[in-house]
Amino acid sequence: MKVAEPTVERLVQYYRLLGQLHEEGRRVVSSQQIGEMLGIKASQVRKDLSYFGEIGKRGVGYHVDRLYEHVMTILSPPRVWRIALAGVGHLGAALLGHTAFKSEKFHMEALFDVDPEKAGREILGVPCYPFEDMAAVMGEKKIEVLILSVPAAAAQACVDKAVESGTVRGILTFAPTTVVVPEGLLVYSVDISVELEKLLFYLKEKEER
Amino acid sequence: MKVAEPTVERLVQYYRLLGQLHEEGRRVVSSQQIGEMLGIKASQVRKDLSYFGEIGKRGVGYHVDRLYEHVMTILSPPRVWRIALAGVGHLGAALLGHTAFKSEKFHMEALFDVDPEKAGREILGVPCYPFEDMAAVMGEKKIEVLILSVPAAAAQACVDKAVESGTVRGILTFAPTTVVVPEGLLVYSVDISVELEKLLFYLKEKEER
DNA sequence: TTTTGTGAAGTTTTTCACAGCG
DNA sequence: CGCTGTGAAAAACTTCACAAAA
């Protein structure tokens, strides 16, 4: 069965919320309540959850722990992803410390940077290699996912190295630019400027009305 | 006229691309070419651009400089936004140095942090205030946009301060959590974990097929 | 009675396909 | 002739509304 992208996005939100509810010792939650907490319509919540089988109890709601496990198995592959990060600048360093990568679902195998001060050393316990060795090191270490926090001008070159490695299958890029990839390589982009411009656009629109 | 969100997102991409083409001295570009460079269908490009009047030349394409100016006036309000940033950790520091905020379209008026080491000092030329003073300082400085790079647990409290200030109208949050805001306040979220999970979900899906 | 699960309706967004203009 | 601008068709996504289960 194919799952739509907006649904996956919401599933991640459900997952996080359920983790919190679980912590709080909450036993049961309704689609209505989930919706209120996340700003999503209850009918949308139910539709999203129903794609993966009947998991709720009519007249009662969803059992928090059961739903939590359920959503987890949908989202998380039961394995550890081998990842690497290119560009150990401010943003790269921030990402290294970010909650998102603290999970045991990932293992950060390598860092890459042009700066010869950084390459050759270990940073936060992860070995850092020079940019030139990217393709070779990623191939050797069988890196599957590359996190890109390099300047826009360097992004495409890094993507090319990832393609060259032969093992990288997905890229999460923070570079404020569009990169071109061959069919089959998945790229997701977190683009700060784009989100900021969208916000300003709608603020301006509201102002004008 | 109302513009759909996906259109605004693409407009930002067109704008960036046109900036590059302009630098390169390119004079004319077709919807087909724009589409290829950004991974968007040519018909989509034409539809997006046509919402704002006839700007291309049939049989020729779009005049780069003219289109660049045109998209700029659609996106950028002709004024400077007064912004502040809460949470001067690794991510906050990275954002302070990010291209997105280097534009003369913004003026970073204040920083906020709970750490007493940081509050009271200037960081990169911007005064940093303690968390408790957020609402008051933002009100005084007439901050319109708040950038949130605090831990998930602190996000809602910051949003509440922003509401209290009375001047903040938009928030760009990087906290990996959902925040609740009153009607009228615009929130955009850049959620690293969500993008990462989406990427893994589709990688896993491809693996299974 | 309460709340799920879900077809069907509605809305939004994308794509097609071609007339029309330079 | 080539490429835009745009109605009309298609696809994607959301919301409604209600039957059915606990």
Coordinates of C-alpha atoms (C1' of nucleotides) in Angstrom, one line a residue:
Chain A
M1 CA 0.0 0.0 0.0
K2 CA 1.3 3.4 -0.8
V3 CA 1.2 6.2 1.8
A4 CA 1.0 9.8 0.9
E5 CA 3.7 12.2 2.0
P6 CA 1.4 14.5 4.1
T7 CA 0.3 11.3 5.9
V8 CA 3.9 10.3 6.7
E9 CA 4.6 13.8 8.0
R10 CA 1.6 13.6 10.4
L11 CA 2.6 10.1 11.5
V12 CA 5.9 11.5 12.8
Q13 CA 3.9 14.0 14.8
Y14 CA 1.6 11.4 16.1
Y15 CA 4.6 9.4 17.1
R16 CA 6.1 12.2 19.1
L17 CA 2.9 13.1 20.8
L18 CA 2.3 9.4 21.7
G19 CA 5.8 9.3 23.2
Q20 CA 4.9 12.2 25.5
L21 CA 1.5 10.8 26.4
H22 CA 3.2 7.5 27.2
E23 CA 5.7 9.3 29.5
E24 CA 2.8 11.0 31.2
G25 CA 1.2 7.6 31.9
R26 CA -1.8 8.3 29.8
R27 CA -3.7 5.1 28.8
V28 CA -6.2 6.1 26.2
V29 CA -6.6 9.0 23.7
S30 CA -9.2 9.8 21.1
S31 CA -8.8 11.1 17.5
Q32 CA -10.5 14.3 18.7
Q33 CA -7.9 14.8 21.4
I34 CA -4.9 14.0 19.2
G35 CA -6.3 16.5 16.7
E36 CA -6.7 19.3 19.2
M37 CA -3.1 18.8 20.5
L38 CA -1.6 18.9 17.0
G39 CA -3.9 21.2 15.2
I40 CA -5.2 18.5 12.9
K41 CA -8.9 17.6 12.2
A42 CA -10.1 14.4 14.0
S43 CA -11.3 12.9 10.8
Q44 CA -7.8 13.3 9.3
V45 CA -6.3 11.6 12.3
R46 CA -8.6 8.7 12.0
K47 CA -8.0 8.4 8.2
D48 CA -4.3 8.4 8.7
L49 CA -4.3 5.8 11.3
S50 CA -6.8 3.6 9.5
Y51 CA -4.4 3.1 6.6
F52 CA -2.5 0.6 8.7
G53 CA -5.4 -1.5 10.0
E54 CA -8.0 -1.1 12.7
I55 CA -6.1 -0.1 15.7
G56 CA -8.6 1.9 17.8
K57 CA -11.5 0.8 19.8
R58 CA -14.9 2.2 18.9
G59 CA -16.6 4.2 21.7
V60 CA -13.2 4.3 23.5
G61 CA -10.4 5.7 21.4
Y62 CA -6.8 4.5 20.9
H63 CA -4.8 2.7 23.5
V64 CA -1.7 5.0 23.8
D65 CA 1.0 2.3 24.2
R66 CA -0.5 0.1 21.5
L67 CA -0.8 3.0 19.1
Y68 CA 2.7 4.1 19.9
E69 CA 4.2 0.7 19.1
H70 CA 2.0 0.6 16.0
V71 CA 3.2 3.9 14.6
M72 CA 6.7 3.1 15.5
T73 CA 6.7 -0.1 13.4
I74 CA 5.2 1.8 10.5
L75 CA 7.9 4.5 10.7
S76 CA 11.0 2.9 11.9
P77 CA 12.8 0.3 10.0
P78 CA 14.0 -2.2 12.6
R79 CA 17.6 -1.4 11.9
V80 CA 20.4 1.0 12.4
W81 CA 21.1 3.4 9.5
R82 CA 24.7 4.2 8.7
I83 CA 25.0 8.0 8.2
A84 CA 27.6 10.6 7.6
L85 CA 27.6 14.4 7.7
A86 CA 29.4 16.7 5.3
G87 CA 30.1 20.3 6.4
V88 CA 31.2 20.7 10.1
G89 CA 30.5 24.4 10.3
H90 CA 28.1 26.0 12.8
L91 CA 25.1 24.3 11.4
G92 CA 26.9 20.9 11.1
A93 CA 28.0 21.1 14.7
A94 CA 24.5 22.0 15.8
L95 CA 23.1 19.0 13.9
L96 CA 25.7 16.7 15.5
G97 CA 24.2 17.6 18.8
H98 CA 20.6 17.6 17.7
T99 CA 18.0 15.3 19.3
A100 CA 17.1 13.9 15.9
F101 CA 20.5 12.2 15.5
K102 CA 20.8 11.1 19.1
S103 CA 18.5 8.1 18.5
E104 CA 19.9 4.6 18.5
K105 CA 18.4 4.3 15.0
F106 CA 21.4 6.1 13.6
H107 CA 25.1 5.6 13.7
M108 CA 27.2 8.6 12.6
E109 CA 30.1 6.9 10.9
A110 CA 32.0 9.8 9.4
L111 CA 32.3 13.6 9.0
F112 CA 33.7 15.5 6.0
D113 CA 35.1 19.0 5.8
V114 CA 37.3 21.0 3.5
D115 CA 39.0 22.7 6.5
P116 CA 42.3 20.8 7.0
E117 CA 42.1 21.8 10.7
K118 CA 39.1 19.6 11.1
A119 CA 39.9 16.8 8.6
G120 CA 42.1 14.2 10.2
R121 CA 40.8 14.8 13.7
E122 CA 37.9 13.2 15.6
I123 CA 35.0 15.6 16.4
L124 CA 32.7 14.5 19.2
G125 CA 34.0 11.0 18.8
V126 CA 33.4 10.8 15.0
P127 CA 36.4 10.8 12.6
C128 CA 36.5 13.7 10.2
Y129 CA 37.9 13.2 6.6
P130 CA 38.9 15.7 3.9
F131 CA 36.4 16.5 1.3
E132 CA 38.4 14.7 -1.5
D133 CA 38.0 11.4 0.2
M134 CA 34.2 11.5 0.5
A135 CA 33.3 9.1 -2.2
A136 CA 35.9 6.5 -1.1
V137 CA 35.2 6.7 2.6
M138 CA 31.5 6.6 2.2
G139 CA 31.8 3.6 -0.1
E140 CA 34.1 1.8 2.4
K141 CA 31.9 2.6 5.4
K142 CA 28.8 1.7 3.5
I143 CA 27.1 5.0 4.3
E144 CA 23.4 4.9 3.4
V145 CA 22.3 8.4 4.3
L146 CA 24.3 11.7 3.9
I147 CA 23.5 14.8 5.9
L148 CA 24.5 17.9 4.0
S149 CA 25.3 21.1 5.9
V150 CA 27.7 22.7 3.4
P151 CA 27.4 26.1 1.7
A152 CA 25.1 26.2 -1.3
A153 CA 28.0 26.4 -3.6
A154 CA 29.4 23.1 -2.4
A155 CA 26.2 21.1 -2.3
Q156 CA 26.1 19.7 -5.8
A157 CA 29.7 18.5 -5.6
C158 CA 28.9 16.6 -2.4
V159 CA 25.9 15.1 -4.0
D160 CA 28.0 13.9 -6.8
K161 CA 30.5 12.3 -4.4
A162 CA 27.5 10.6 -2.7
V163 CA 26.4 9.2 -6.1
E164 CA 30.0 8.1 -6.8
S165 CA 30.2 6.2 -3.5
G166 CA 27.6 3.8 -4.7
T167 CA 26.2 3.1 -1.2
V168 CA 24.4 6.4 -0.4
R169 CA 20.7 6.1 -1.1
G170 CA 19.3 9.1 0.7
I171 CA 20.4 12.7 1.4
L172 CA 19.0 15.2 3.8
T173 CA 20.3 18.6 2.7
F174 CA 20.3 21.9 4.6
A175 CA 22.0 23.8 1.8
P176 CA 19.8 26.7 0.5
T177 CA 19.9 25.5 -3.1
T178 CA 18.4 22.9 -5.4
V179 CA 20.5 19.9 -6.2
V180 CA 20.2 17.5 -9.1
V181 CA 20.3 13.8 -8.5
P182 CA 20.0 10.7 -10.6
E183 CA 16.8 8.7 -10.5
G184 CA 16.7 6.4 -7.5
L185 CA 18.5 8.6 -5.0
L186 CA 16.1 10.2 -2.5
V187 CA 16.7 13.8 -1.4
Y188 CA 14.8 15.7 1.2
S189 CA 15.6 19.3 1.8
V190 CA 15.3 21.4 4.9
D191 CA 15.4 24.9 3.5
I192 CA 15.5 27.6 6.1
S193 CA 15.3 30.5 3.6
V194 CA 12.3 29.0 1.9
E195 CA 10.4 28.7 5.2
L196 CA 11.3 32.2 6.2
E197 CA 10.2 33.6 2.9
K198 CA 6.9 31.8 3.1
L199 CA 6.3 33.2 6.5
L200 CA 7.1 36.7 5.4
F201 CA 4.9 36.3 2.3
Y202 CA 1.9 35.4 4.3
L203 CA 2.6 38.0 7.0
K204 CA 2.7 40.7 4.2
E205 CA -0.5 39.3 2.7
K206 CA -2.3 39.6 6.0
E207 CA -1.0 43.1 6.4
E208 CA -2.4 44.1 3.1
R209 CA -5.9 42.8 3.8
Chain B
M1 CA -5.8 37.2 -5.3
K2 CA -4.8 34.3 -3.1
V3 CA -1.7 32.3 -3.8
A4 CA -1.4 28.7 -2.8
E5 CA 1.3 27.6 -0.4
P6 CA 3.0 25.2 -2.8
T7 CA 3.2 28.1 -5.3
V8 CA 4.9 30.4 -2.8
E9 CA 7.4 27.7 -2.0
R10 CA 8.3 27.4 -5.7
L11 CA 8.4 31.1 -6.1
V12 CA 11.2 31.2 -3.6
Q13 CA 13.1 28.6 -5.6
Y14 CA 12.5 30.5 -8.9
Y15 CA 13.8 33.6 -7.2
R16 CA 17.1 31.9 -6.1
L17 CA 17.6 30.4 -9.5
L18 CA 17.0 33.7 -11.2
G19 CA 19.5 35.3 -8.9
Q20 CA 22.1 32.8 -10.1
L21 CA 21.2 33.1 -13.8
H22 CA 21.4 36.9 -13.4
E23 CA 24.9 36.5 -11.9
E24 CA 25.9 34.3 -14.8
G25 CA 24.8 37.0 -17.2
R26 CA 22.0 34.9 -18.7
R27 CA 19.4 37.0 -20.6
V28 CA 16.6 34.6 -21.3
V29 CA 15.2 31.4 -19.9
S30 CA 12.3 29.2 -20.8
S31 CA 9.8 27.5 -18.4
Q32 CA 11.2 24.2 -19.7
Q33 CA 14.7 25.1 -18.6
I34 CA 13.7 26.5 -15.2
G35 CA 11.8 23.2 -14.7
E36 CA 14.8 21.1 -15.5
M37 CA 17.0 23.0 -13.2
L38 CA 14.6 22.8 -10.3
G39 CA 13.0 19.4 -10.9
I40 CA 9.5 21.0 -11.6
K41 CA 7.3 20.4 -14.6
A42 CA 7.4 23.2 -17.2
S43 CA 3.6 23.6 -17.1
Q44 CA 3.8 24.1 -13.4
V45 CA 6.4 26.8 -13.8
R46 CA 4.2 28.6 -16.3
K47 CA 1.1 28.4 -14.2
D48 CA 2.9 29.7 -11.1
L49 CA 4.3 32.6 -13.0
S50 CA 1.1 33.4 -14.8
Y51 CA -0.8 34.1 -11.5
F52 CA 0.9 37.5 -11.4
G53 CA 0.3 38.7 -14.9
E54 CA 1.8 37.9 -18.3
I55 CA 5.5 38.3 -17.8
G56 CA 7.0 36.0 -20.5
K57 CA 7.3 36.4 -24.2
R58 CA 5.7 33.8 -26.4
G59 CA 8.1 32.0 -28.6
V60 CA 11.0 33.4 -26.6
G61 CA 10.7 32.6 -22.9
Y62 CA 11.2 34.8 -19.8
H63 CA 13.6 37.7 -19.6
V64 CA 15.8 36.8 -16.6
D65 CA 16.3 40.3 -15.1
R66 CA 12.7 41.2 -15.6
L67 CA 11.4 38.0 -14.1
Y68 CA 13.8 38.3 -11.2
E69 CA 12.5 41.8 -10.4
H70 CA 9.0 40.6 -10.8
V71 CA 9.3 37.6 -8.5
M72 CA 11.2 39.8 -6.0
T73 CA 8.3 42.3 -5.7
I74 CA 5.9 39.4 -5.2
L75 CA 7.9 37.9 -2.4
S76 CA 9.6 40.7 -0.6
P77 CA 7.7 43.3 1.2
P78 CA 9.6 46.6 0.6
R79 CA 10.6 46.9 4.2
V80 CA 12.8 45.7 7.0
W81 CA 11.4 43.1 9.4
R82 CA 12.3 43.5 13.1
I83 CA 13.2 40.0 14.3
A84 CA 14.5 38.3 17.4
L85 CA 15.9 34.9 18.2
A86 CA 15.3 32.8 21.3
G87 CA 17.7 30.0 22.2
V88 CA 21.4 30.8 21.5
G89 CA 22.6 27.2 21.6
H90 CA 24.5 25.5 18.8
L91 CA 21.5 25.8 16.5
G92 CA 20.8 29.4 17.4
A93 CA 24.4 30.4 16.8
A94 CA 24.3 28.6 13.5
L95 CA 21.2 30.4 12.5
L96 CA 22.7 33.8 13.5
G97 CA 25.4 33.1 10.9
H98 CA 23.1 31.7 8.3
T99 CA 22.7 33.3 4.8
A100 CA 19.0 33.5 5.3
F101 CA 19.4 36.1 8.0
K102 CA 22.2 38.0 6.4
S103 CA 19.8 39.8 4.1
E104 CA 19.2 43.5 4.6
K105 CA 15.5 42.6 4.7
F106 CA 15.9 41.7 8.4
H107 CA 17.2 43.4 11.4
M108 CA 18.1 41.1 14.4
E109 CA 17.1 43.2 17.4
A110 CA 17.4 40.9 20.3
L111 CA 18.5 37.4 21.5
F112 CA 17.1 35.5 24.4
D113 CA 18.6 32.7 26.5
V114 CA 18.1 31.1 29.9
D115 CA 21.8 30.8 30.4
P116 CA 22.9 33.7 32.6
E117 CA 26.3 33.5 31.0
K118 CA 24.8 34.6 27.7
A119 CA 22.0 37.0 28.9
G120 CA 23.3 40.5 29.5
R121 CA 26.1 40.2 27.0
E122 CA 26.2 41.0 23.3
I123 CA 26.6 38.1 20.9
L124 CA 27.8 38.9 17.4
G125 CA 26.7 42.5 18.0
V126 CA 23.2 41.6 19.2
P127 CA 22.2 42.2 22.8
C128 CA 21.0 39.0 24.6
Y129 CA 18.3 39.2 27.3
P130 CA 17.2 36.7 29.9
F131 CA 14.2 34.5 29.1
E132 CA 12.0 36.2 31.7
D133 CA 12.2 39.5 29.9
M134 CA 11.1 38.2 26.6
A135 CA 7.6 39.6 26.4
A136 CA 8.6 43.0 27.7
V137 CA 11.7 43.4 25.5
M138 CA 9.9 42.1 22.4
G139 CA 7.1 44.5 23.0
E140 CA 9.4 47.5 23.5
K141 CA 11.5 46.7 20.5
K142 CA 8.4 46.0 18.4
I143 CA 9.6 42.6 17.3
E144 CA 7.4 41.2 14.5
V145 CA 9.0 37.9 13.8
L146 CA 10.5 35.4 16.4
I147 CA 13.0 32.7 15.5
L148 CA 12.7 29.8 17.9
S149 CA 15.7 27.6 18.4
V150 CA 15.1 26.4 21.9
P151 CA 14.6 22.8 23.1
A152 CA 11.2 21.2 22.5
A153 CA 10.3 21.6 26.2
A154 CA 10.8 25.3 26.2
A155 CA 9.0 26.1 22.9
Q156 CA 5.5 26.6 24.1
A157 CA 6.6 28.9 26.9
C158 CA 8.4 31.1 24.3
V159 CA 5.4 31.1 22.1
D160 CA 3.3 32.3 25.0
K161 CA 5.8 35.1 25.6
A162 CA 5.5 36.1 22.0
V163 CA 1.8 36.3 22.2
E164 CA 2.1 38.3 25.4
S165 CA 4.4 40.8 23.7
G166 CA 1.5 41.9 21.5
T167 CA 3.9 42.8 18.6
V168 CA 5.0 39.4 17.4
R169 CA 3.0 38.3 14.3
G170 CA 5.0 35.4 13.0
I171 CA 7.2 32.6 14.4
L172 CA 9.7 30.4 12.7
T173 CA 10.3 27.5 15.0
F174 CA 13.0 24.8 14.8
A175 CA 11.9 23.0 18.0
P176 CA 10.9 19.4 17.3
T177 CA 7.5 19.7 18.8
T178 CA 4.0 21.1 17.9
V179 CA 3.1 24.4 19.5
V180 CA -0.3 25.9 20.0
V181 CA -1.0 29.5 19.0
P182 CA -4.0 31.8 19.0
E183 CA -5.7 32.6 15.8
G184 CA -3.9 35.3 13.9
L185 CA -0.4 34.4 14.8
L186 CA 1.4 32.7 11.9
V187 CA 3.8 29.8 12.7
Y188 CA 6.1 28.0 10.3
S189 CA 8.0 25.0 11.5
V190 CA 11.3 23.7 10.3
D191 CA 11.4 20.2 11.8
I192 CA 14.6 18.3 11.3
S193 CA 13.3 15.1 12.8
V194 CA 10.2 15.1 10.6
E195 CA 12.2 15.5 7.4
L196 CA 14.7 12.8 8.5
E197 CA 11.9 10.4 9.4
K198 CA 10.2 11.0 6.1
L199 CA 13.4 10.3 4.3
L200 CA 13.9 7.0 6.2
F201 CA 10.3 6.0 5.6
Y202 CA 10.6 6.2 1.9
L203 CA 14.0 4.6 1.9
K204 CA 12.6 1.7 3.8
E205 CA 9.6 1.6 1.4
K206 CA 11.9 1.4 -1.6
E207 CA 13.9 -1.3 0.0
E208 CA 10.9 -3.5 0.5
R209 CA 9.8 -3.3 -3.0
Chain C
dT1 C1' -23.7 6.4 24.1
dT2 C1' -19.3 7.3 22.4
dT3 C1' -15.9 7.1 19.1
dT4 C1' -13.9 4.5 15.3
dG5 C1' -13.5 3.3 10.3
dT6 C1' -14.7 4.6 5.7
dG7 C1' -17.1 5.4 1.3
dA8 C1' -18.5 9.5 -0.9
dA9 C1' -18.2 14.5 -1.5
dG10 C1' -15.5 18.4 -1.6
dT11 C1' -11.4 21.0 -2.2
dT12 C1' -6.8 21.9 -3.7
dT13 C1' -3.0 21.2 -6.6
dT14 C1' -1.0 19.3 -10.7
dT15 C1' -0.9 18.1 -15.4
dC16 C1' -2.5 18.2 -20.0
dA17 C1' -3.2 20.1 -24.3
dC18 C1' -3.8 23.6 -27.3
dA19 C1' -5.1 28.3 -28.8
dG20 C1' -2.8 32.5 -29.4
dC21 C1' 1.0 35.6 -29.7
dG22 C1' 5.6 37.3 -31.0
Chain D
dC1 C1' 7.8 28.1 -35.6
dG2 C1' 8.5 28.1 -30.5
dC3 C1' 7.0 29.0 -26.2
dT4 C1' 3.7 31.2 -23.2
dG5 C1' -0.8 31.5 -20.9
dT6 C1' -4.8 29.1 -19.6
dG7 C1' -9.2 26.5 -19.5
dA8 C1' -10.4 21.9 -18.7
dA9 C1' -9.2 17.1 -17.0
dA10 C1' -6.8 14.5 -13.7
dA11 C1' -4.8 13.4 -9.5
dA12 C1' -4.0 14.2 -4.7
dC13 C1' -5.5 15.3 -0.4
dT14 C1' -9.0 16.6 3.1
dT15 C1' -13.5 16.8 5.1
dC16 C1' -18.1 15.1 5.8
dA17 C1' -21.4 12.2 7.5
dC18 C1' -22.9 8.0 9.1
dA19 C1' -23.1 3.0 9.8
dA20 C1' -21.2 -0.1 12.9
dA21 C1' -18.7 -1.7 16.9
dA22 C1' -17.6 -1.6 21.9

